[in-house]
CSV table of C-alpha atoms and ligand atoms in Angstrom, one decimal:
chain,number,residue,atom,x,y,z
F,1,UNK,CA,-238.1,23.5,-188.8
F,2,UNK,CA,-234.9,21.0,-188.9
F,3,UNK,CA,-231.7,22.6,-189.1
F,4,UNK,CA,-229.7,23.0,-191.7
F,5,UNK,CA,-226.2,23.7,-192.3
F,6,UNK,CA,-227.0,27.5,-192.9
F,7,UNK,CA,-228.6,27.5,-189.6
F,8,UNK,CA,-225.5,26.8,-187.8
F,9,UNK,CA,-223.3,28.9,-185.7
F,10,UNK,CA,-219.5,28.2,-185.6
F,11,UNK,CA,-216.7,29.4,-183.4
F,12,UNK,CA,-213.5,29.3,-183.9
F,13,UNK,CA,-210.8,30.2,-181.4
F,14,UNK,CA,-207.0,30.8,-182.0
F,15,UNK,CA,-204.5,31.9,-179.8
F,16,UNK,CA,-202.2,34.7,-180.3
F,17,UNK,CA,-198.3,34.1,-181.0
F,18,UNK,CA,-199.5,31.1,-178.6
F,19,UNK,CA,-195.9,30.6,-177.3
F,20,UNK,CA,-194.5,33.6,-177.2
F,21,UNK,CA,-197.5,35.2,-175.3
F,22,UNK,CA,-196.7,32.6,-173.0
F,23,UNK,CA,-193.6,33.2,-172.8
F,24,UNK,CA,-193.9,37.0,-172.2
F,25,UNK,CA,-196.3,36.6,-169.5
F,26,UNK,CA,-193.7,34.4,-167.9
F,27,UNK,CA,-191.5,37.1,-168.0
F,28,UNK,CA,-192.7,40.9,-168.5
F,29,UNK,CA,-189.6,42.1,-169.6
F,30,UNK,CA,-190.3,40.5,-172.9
F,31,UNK,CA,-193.1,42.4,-173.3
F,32,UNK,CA,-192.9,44.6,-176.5
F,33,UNK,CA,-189.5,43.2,-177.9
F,34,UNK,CA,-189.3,41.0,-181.0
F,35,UNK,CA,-189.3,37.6,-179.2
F,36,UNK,CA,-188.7,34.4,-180.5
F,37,UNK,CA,-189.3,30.8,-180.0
F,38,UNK,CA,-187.4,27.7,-181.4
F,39,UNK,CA,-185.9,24.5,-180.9
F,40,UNK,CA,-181.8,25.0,-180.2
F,41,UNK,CA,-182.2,28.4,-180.4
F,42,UNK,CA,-178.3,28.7,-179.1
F,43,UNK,CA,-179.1,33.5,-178.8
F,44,UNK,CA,-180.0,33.3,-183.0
F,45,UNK,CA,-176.7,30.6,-183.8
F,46,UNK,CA,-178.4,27.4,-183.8
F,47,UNK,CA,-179.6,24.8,-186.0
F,48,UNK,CA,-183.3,24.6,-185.0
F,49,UNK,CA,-186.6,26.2,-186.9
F,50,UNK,CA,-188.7,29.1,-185.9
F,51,UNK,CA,-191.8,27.5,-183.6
F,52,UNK,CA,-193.2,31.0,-183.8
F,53,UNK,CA,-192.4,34.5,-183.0
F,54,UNK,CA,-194.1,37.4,-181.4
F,55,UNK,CA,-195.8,40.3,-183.1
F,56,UNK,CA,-193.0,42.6,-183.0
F,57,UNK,CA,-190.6,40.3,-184.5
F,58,UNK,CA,-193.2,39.6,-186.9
F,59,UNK,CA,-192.4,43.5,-188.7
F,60,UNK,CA,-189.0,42.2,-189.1
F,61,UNK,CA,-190.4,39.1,-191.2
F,62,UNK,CA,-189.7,36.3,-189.1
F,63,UNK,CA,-192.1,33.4,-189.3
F,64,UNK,CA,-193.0,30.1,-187.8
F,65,UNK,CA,-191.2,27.4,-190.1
F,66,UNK,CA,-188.0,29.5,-190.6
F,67,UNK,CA,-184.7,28.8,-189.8
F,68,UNK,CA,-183.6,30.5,-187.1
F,69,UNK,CA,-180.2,31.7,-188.5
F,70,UNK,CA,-182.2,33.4,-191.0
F,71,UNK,CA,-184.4,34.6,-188.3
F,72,UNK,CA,-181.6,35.7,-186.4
F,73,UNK,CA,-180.0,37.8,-189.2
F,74,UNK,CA,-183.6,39.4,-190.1
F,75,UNK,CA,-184.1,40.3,-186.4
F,76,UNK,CA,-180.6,40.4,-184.8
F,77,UNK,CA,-182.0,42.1,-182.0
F,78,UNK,CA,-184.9,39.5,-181.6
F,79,UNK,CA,-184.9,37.8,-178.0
F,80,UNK,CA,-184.1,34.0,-179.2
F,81,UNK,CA,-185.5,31.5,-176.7
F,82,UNK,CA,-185.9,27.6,-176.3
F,83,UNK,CA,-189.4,26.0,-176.8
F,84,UNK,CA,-190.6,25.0,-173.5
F,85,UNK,CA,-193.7,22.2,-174.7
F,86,UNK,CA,-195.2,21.4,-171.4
F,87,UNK,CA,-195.7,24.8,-170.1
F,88,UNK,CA,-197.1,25.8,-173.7
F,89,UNK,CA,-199.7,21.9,-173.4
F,90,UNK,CA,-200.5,23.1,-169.4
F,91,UNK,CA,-201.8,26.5,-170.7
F,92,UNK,CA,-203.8,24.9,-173.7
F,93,UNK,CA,-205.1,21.9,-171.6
F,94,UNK,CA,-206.5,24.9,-169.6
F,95,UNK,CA,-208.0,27.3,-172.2
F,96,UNK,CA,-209.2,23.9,-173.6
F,97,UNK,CA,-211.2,23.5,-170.5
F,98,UNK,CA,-212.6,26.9,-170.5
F,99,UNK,CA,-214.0,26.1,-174.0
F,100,UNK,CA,-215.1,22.6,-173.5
F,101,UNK,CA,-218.3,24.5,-171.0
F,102,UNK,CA,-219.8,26.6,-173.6
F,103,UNK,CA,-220.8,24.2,-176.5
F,104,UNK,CA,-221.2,20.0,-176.0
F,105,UNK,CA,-219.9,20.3,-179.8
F,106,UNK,CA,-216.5,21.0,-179.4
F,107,UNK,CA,-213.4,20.1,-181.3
F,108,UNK,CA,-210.1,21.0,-180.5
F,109,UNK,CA,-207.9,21.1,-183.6
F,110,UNK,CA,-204.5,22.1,-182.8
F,111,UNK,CA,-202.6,23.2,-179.7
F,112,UNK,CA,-203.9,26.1,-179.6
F,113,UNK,CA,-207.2,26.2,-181.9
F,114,UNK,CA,-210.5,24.7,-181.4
F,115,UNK,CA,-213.9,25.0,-182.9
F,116,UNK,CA,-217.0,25.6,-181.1
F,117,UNK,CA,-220.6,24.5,-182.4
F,118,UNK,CA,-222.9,27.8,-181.0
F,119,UNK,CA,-226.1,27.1,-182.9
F,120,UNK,CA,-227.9,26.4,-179.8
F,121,UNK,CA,-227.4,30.7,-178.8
F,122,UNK,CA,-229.7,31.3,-181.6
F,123,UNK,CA,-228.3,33.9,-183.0
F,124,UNK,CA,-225.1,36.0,-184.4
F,125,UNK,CA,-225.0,38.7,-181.9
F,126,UNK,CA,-225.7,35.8,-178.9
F,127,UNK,CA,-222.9,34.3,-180.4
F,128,UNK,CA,-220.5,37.2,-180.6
F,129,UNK,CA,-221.4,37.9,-176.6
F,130,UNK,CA,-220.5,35.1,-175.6
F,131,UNK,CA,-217.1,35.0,-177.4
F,132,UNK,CA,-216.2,37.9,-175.8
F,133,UNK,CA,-217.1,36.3,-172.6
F,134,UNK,CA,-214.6,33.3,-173.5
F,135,UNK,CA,-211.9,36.0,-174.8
F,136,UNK,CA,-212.3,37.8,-170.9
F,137,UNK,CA,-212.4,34.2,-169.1
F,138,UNK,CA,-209.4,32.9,-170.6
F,139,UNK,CA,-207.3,36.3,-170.1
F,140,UNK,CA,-208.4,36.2,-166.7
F,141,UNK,CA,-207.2,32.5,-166.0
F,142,UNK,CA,-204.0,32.8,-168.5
F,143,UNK,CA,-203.3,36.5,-168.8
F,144,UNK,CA,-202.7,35.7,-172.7
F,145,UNK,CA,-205.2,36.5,-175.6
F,146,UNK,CA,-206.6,34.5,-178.5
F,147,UNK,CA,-208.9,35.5,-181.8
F,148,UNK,CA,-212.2,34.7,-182.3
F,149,UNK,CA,-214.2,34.6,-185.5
F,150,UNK,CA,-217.8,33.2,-186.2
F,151,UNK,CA,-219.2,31.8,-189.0
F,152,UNK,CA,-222.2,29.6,-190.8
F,153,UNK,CA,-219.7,27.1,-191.1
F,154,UNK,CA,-216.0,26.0,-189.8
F,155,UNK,CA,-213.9,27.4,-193.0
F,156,UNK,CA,-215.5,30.7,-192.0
F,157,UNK,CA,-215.0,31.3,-188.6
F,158,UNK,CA,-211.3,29.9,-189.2
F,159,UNK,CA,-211.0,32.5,-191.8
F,160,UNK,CA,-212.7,35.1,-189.4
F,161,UNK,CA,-210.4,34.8,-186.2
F,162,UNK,CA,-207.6,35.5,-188.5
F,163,UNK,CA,-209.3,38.2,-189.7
F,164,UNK,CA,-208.6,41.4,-186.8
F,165,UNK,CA,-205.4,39.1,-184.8
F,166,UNK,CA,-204.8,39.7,-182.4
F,167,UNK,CA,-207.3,39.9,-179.7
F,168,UNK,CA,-210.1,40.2,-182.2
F,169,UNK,CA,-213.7,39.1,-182.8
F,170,UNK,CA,-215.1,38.8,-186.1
F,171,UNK,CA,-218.7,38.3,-186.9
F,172,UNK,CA,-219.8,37.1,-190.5
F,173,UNK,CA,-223.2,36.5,-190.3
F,174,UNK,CA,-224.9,34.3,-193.6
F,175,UNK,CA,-225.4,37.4,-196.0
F,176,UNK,CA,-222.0,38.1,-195.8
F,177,UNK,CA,-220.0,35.5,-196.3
F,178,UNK,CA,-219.9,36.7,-200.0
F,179,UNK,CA,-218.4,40.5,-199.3
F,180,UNK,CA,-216.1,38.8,-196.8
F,181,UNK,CA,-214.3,36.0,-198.9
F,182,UNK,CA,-214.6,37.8,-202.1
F,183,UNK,CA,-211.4,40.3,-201.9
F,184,UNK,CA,-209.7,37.9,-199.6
F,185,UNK,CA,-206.1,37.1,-201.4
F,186,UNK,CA,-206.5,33.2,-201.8
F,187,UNK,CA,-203.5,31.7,-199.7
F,188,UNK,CA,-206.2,33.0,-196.8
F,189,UNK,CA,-208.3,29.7,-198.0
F,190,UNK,CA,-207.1,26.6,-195.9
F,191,UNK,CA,-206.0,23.9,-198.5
F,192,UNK,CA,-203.8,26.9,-200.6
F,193,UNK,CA,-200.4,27.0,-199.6
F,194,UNK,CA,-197.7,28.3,-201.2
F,195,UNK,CA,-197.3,25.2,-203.8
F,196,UNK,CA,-200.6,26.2,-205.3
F,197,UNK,CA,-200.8,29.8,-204.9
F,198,UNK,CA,-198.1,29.8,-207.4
F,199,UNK,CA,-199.9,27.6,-209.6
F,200,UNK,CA,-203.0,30.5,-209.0
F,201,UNK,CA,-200.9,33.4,-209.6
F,202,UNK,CA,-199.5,32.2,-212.3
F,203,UNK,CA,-202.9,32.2,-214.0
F,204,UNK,CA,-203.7,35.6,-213.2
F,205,UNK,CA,-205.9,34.4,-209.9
F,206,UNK,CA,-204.8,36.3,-206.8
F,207,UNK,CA,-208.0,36.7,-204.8
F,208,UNK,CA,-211.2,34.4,-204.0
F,209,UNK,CA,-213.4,36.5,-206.1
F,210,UNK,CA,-210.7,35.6,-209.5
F,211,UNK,CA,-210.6,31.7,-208.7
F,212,UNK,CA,-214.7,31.6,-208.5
F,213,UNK,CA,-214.8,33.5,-211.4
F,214,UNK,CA,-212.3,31.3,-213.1
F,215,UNK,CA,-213.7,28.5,-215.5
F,216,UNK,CA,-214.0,25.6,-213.4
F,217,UNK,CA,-212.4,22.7,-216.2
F,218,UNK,CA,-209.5,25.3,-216.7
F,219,UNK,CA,-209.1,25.3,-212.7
F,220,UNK,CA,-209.3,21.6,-213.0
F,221,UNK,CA,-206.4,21.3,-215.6
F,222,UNK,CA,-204.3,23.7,-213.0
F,223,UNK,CA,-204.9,21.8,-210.1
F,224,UNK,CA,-206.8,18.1,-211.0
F,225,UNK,CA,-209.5,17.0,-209.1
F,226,UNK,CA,-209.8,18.7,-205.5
F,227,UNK,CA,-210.3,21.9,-207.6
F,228,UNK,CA,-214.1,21.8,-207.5
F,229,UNK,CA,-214.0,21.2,-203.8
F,230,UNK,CA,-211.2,23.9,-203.4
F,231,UNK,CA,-213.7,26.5,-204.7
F,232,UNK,CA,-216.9,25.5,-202.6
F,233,UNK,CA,-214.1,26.1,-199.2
F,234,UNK,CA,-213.8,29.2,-201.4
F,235,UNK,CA,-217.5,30.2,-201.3
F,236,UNK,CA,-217.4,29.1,-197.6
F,237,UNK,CA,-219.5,26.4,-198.2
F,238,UNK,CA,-218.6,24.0,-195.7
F,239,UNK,CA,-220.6,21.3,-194.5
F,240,UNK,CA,-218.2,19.6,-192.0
F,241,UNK,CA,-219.4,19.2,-188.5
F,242,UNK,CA,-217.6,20.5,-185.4
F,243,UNK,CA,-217.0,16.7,-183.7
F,244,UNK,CA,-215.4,15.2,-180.6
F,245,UNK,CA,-211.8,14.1,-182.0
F,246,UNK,CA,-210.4,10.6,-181.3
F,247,UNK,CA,-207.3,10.4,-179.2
F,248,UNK,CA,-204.0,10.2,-181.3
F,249,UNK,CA,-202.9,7.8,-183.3
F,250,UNK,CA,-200.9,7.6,-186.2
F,251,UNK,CA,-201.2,10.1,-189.8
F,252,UNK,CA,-200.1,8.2,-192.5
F,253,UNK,CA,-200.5,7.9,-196.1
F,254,UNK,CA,-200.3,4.3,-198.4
F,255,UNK,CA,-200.3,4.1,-201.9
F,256,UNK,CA,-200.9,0.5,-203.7
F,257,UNK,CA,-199.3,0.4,-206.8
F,258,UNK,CA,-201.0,-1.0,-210.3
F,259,UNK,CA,-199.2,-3.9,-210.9
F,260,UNK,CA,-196.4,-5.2,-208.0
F,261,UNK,CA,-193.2,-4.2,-208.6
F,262,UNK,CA,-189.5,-4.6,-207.4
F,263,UNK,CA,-187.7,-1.4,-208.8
F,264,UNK,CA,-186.1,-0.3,-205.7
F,265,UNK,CA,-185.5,3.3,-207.1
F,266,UNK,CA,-189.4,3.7,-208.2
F,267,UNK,CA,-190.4,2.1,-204.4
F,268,UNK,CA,-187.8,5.3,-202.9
F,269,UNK,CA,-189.7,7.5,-205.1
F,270,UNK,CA,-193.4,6.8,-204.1
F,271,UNK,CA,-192.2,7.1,-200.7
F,272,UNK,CA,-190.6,10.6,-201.2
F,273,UNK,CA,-193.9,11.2,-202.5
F,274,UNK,CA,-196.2,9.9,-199.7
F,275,UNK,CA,-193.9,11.6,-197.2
F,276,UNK,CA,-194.3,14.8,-198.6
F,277,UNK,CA,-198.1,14.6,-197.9
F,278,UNK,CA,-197.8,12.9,-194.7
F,279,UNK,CA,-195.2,16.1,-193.8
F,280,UNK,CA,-198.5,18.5,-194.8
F,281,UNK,CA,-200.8,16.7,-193.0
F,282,UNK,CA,-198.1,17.1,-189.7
F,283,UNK,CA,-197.2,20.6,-190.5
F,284,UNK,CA,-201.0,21.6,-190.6
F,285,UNK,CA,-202.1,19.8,-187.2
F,286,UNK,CA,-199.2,21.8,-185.3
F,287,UNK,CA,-198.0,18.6,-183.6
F,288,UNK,CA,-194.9,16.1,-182.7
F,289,UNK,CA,-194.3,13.1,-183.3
F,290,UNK,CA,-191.5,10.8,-182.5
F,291,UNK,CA,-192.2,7.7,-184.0
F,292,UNK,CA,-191.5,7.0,-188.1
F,293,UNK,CA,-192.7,3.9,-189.4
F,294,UNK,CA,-192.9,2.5,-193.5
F,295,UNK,CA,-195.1,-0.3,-194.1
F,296,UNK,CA,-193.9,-3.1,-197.2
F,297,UNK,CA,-196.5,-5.4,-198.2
F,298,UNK,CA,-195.2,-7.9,-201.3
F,299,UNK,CA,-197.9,-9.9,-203.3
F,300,UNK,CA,-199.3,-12.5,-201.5
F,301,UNK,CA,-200.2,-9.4,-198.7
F,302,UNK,CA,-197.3,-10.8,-196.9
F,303,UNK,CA,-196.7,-7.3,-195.1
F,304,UNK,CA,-193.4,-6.0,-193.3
F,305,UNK,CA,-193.5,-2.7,-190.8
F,306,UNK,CA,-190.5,-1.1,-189.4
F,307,UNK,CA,-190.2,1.6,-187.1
F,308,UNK,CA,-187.7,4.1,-185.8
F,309,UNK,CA,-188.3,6.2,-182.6
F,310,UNK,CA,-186.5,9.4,-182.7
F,311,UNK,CA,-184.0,9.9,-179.3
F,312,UNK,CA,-187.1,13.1,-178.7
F,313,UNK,CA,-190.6,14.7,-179.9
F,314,UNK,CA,-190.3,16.7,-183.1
F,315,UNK,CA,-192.0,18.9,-185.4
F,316,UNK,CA,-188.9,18.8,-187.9
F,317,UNK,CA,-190.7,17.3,-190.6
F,318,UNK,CA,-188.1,16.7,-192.9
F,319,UNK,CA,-187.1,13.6,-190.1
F,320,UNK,CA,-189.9,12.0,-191.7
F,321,UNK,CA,-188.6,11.2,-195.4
F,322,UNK,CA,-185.2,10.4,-193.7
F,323,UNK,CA,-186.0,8.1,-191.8
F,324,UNK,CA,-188.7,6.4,-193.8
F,325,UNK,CA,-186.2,5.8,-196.7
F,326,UNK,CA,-183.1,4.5,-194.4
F,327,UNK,CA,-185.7,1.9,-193.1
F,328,UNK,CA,-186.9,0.7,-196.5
F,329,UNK,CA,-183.6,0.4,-197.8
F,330,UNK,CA,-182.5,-1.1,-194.7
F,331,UNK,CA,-185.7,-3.7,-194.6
F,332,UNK,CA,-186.4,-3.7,-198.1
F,333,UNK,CA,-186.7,-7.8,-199.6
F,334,UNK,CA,-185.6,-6.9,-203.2
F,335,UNK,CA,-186.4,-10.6,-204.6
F,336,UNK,CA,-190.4,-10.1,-203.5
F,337,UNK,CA,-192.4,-7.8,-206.1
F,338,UNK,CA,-193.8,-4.9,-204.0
F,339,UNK,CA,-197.7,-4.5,-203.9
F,340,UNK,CA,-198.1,-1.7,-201.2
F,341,UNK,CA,-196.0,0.9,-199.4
F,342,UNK,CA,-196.9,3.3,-196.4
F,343,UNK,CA,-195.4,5.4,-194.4
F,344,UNK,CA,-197.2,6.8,-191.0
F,345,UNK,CA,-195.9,9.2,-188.1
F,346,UNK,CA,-197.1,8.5,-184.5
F,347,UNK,CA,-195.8,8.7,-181.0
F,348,UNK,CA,-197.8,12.4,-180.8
F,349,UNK,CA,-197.6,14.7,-177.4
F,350,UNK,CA,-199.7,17.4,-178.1
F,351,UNK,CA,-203.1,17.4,-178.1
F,352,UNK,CA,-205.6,15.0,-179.4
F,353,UNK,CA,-205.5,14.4,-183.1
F,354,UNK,CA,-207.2,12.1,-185.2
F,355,UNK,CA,-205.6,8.8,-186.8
F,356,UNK,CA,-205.6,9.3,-190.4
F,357,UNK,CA,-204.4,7.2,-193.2
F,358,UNK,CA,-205.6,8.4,-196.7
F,359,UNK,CA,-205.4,5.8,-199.3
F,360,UNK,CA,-204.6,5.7,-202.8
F,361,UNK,CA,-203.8,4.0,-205.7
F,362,UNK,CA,-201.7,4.6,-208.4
K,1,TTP,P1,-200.3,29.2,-184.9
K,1,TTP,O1,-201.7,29.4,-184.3
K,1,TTP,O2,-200.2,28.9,-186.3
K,1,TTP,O3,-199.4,30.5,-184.6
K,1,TTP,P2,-199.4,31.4,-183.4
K,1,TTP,O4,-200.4,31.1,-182.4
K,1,TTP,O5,-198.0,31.4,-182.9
K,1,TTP,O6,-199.6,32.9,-184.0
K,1,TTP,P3,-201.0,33.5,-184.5
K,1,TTP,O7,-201.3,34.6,-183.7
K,1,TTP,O8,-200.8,33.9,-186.0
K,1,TTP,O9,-202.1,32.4,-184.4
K,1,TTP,O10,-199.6,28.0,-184.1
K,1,TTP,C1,-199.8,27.8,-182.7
K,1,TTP,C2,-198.5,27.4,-182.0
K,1,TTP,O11,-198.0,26.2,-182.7
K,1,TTP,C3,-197.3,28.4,-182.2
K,1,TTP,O12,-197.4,29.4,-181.1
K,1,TTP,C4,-196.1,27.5,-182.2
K,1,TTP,C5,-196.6,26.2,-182.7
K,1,TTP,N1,-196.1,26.0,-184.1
K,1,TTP,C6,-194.9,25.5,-184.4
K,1,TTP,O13,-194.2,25.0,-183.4
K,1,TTP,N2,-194.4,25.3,-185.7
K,1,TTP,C7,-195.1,25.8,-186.7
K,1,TTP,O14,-194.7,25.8,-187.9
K,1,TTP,C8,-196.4,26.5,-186.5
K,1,TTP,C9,-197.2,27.0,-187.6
K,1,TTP,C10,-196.8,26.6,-185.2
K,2,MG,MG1,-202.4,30.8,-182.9
């Protein structure tokens, strides 16, 4: 019998409070208290953004992403502490080799997330055995915990080891991938965030059972054309494979306009715009760059790049529409009609990730 996507077996593994676990099994004293990690963190006075937080600052409502003055006056009793990158990329290099044994399909995602193809156990409950066996292996190298889930496919299992954090395993076997996503509330879905759970609420859809119920051309005029796709994630139907990821490049996003043009404000504009999807595709891999670069090509494909390499690695993604606009109105040859403009982020330290540049025209 050949195999077939239902067939397969996926694991996904993600680490819990990655850096503040690591943090508190630096230091035991930690253990318990509402700890938290950022950049600059200067005891809850600085500048900097949450990285992420531990559990118990979690009930205060601290989150990655969030300033950490606002962190600080939600948690004033929170333990505020600097990021410390290549301790947290030691640890992951080493859990990664742990899970790099158990599968030759094996993708590491983020930092601290990686996929496992475990078809080849032959079964769910093989499956499930042998993620405990991981869980166990890398507590006993690492002393910190992670999440499992497994799946038929990857939008599963990612859904799954989020499902019972932390130090959980969840098992959704085929028949009930249904009764799982169903009452799930939708920003659970990867691809939803905030933007266009608003957009969903606002139309009365607030779990996965209301947006496959929903008429699919309405959920189209909502949302345009990735809505079909959004609802087969939705129905976990997920056909991508778990694959080897290239080293690091560059993420970057171009946009080629209809006819060339030399409006300097419009040029500004698209680029706001293709930085704030080359921002989500950063924010979602979890990793820092330090090199901005826009791209200018004028008719003729006569094409101009620029660069600017930050003074260290960030996540900040707001750096990113900065510094791409400085360098185009710095580089910017307003007497040339514009054809193309691109902006791309590279210069990456954390694990591998793969170079992307999504294209489009306009
Ligand atoms: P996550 O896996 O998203 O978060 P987490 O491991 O801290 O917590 P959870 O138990 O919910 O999985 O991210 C992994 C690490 O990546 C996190 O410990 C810190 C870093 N990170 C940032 O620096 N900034 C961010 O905005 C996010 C989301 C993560
Ligand atoms: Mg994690």
């Amino acid at each position: 019998m050949t195999e077939t996507a239902e067939d397969r077996i996926i694991l996904h593994i993600d680490m819990d409070c990655f850096y503040a676990s690591v943090e508190v099994r630096e230091n035991q004293k930690l253990r318990g208290l509402p700890v938290i990690i950022g950049a600059d963190p200067k005891g809850g006075d600085g500048r900097g953004v949450v990285s992420t937080c531990s559990y118990e600052a979690r009930d205060y409502g601290v989150h990655s992403a969030m300033p950490i003055s606002t962190a600080y006056r939600m948690c004033p009793k929170g333990i505020f502490l600097p990021v410390n990158f290549s301790l947290y990329k030691k640890v992951s290099e080493s859990v990664m080799e742990i899970l790099r044994k158990y599968s030759d399909k094996f993708e590491q995602v983020s930092i601290d997330e990686a996929y496992l193809d475990l078809s080849c156990k032959g079964s769910f409950s093989d499956a499930e055995k042998t993620a405990k066996e991981i869980k166990e292996r890398i507590f006993q190298k690492e002393r910190i915990t992670c999440s499992a889930g497994i799946g038929p496919s990857k939008v599963v299992a990612k859904i799954a080891s989020d499902f019972q954090k932390p130090d959980g395993v969840t098992v959704v076997r085929p028949e009930e991938v249904t009764s799982f996503l169903n009452p799930m509330p939708i920003g659970k879905i990867p691809g939803i965030g905030k933007k266009t759970s608003k957009i969903l609420s606002g139309a009365g859809i607030s779990t996965v059972r209301d947006l496959l119920d929903y008429d699919i051309q309405k959920l189209i005029s909502l949302l345009g054309r990735h809505a079909a796709d959004l609802k087969e994630i939705a129905s976990g139907n997920d056909t991508r494979d778990v694959r080897k990821r290239e080293s690091r490049k560059s993420i970057g996003k171009e946009k080629t306009y209809s006819s060339d043009t030399k409006d300097k404000d419009l040029i500004l504009k698209t680029a706001e715009q293709i930085c704030s999807e080359v921002k989500k595709a950063v924010s979602s891999r979890k990793i820092r760059f330090r090199t901005v670069t826009v791209k200018i090509r004028y008719a003729g494909f006569i094409t101009n790049t620029r660069s600017k390499t930050l003074v260290r690695h960030t996540f900040d993604s707001s750096v990113i529409d900065e510094n791409a606009k400085e360098l185009i109105s710095k580089y910017l040859d307003t007497t040339k009609p514009v054809r193309l403009i691109g902006v791309s982020v590279s210069g990456f330290d954390s694990p591998k990730s793969i170079q992307t540049t999504m294209s489009e025209y306009m």
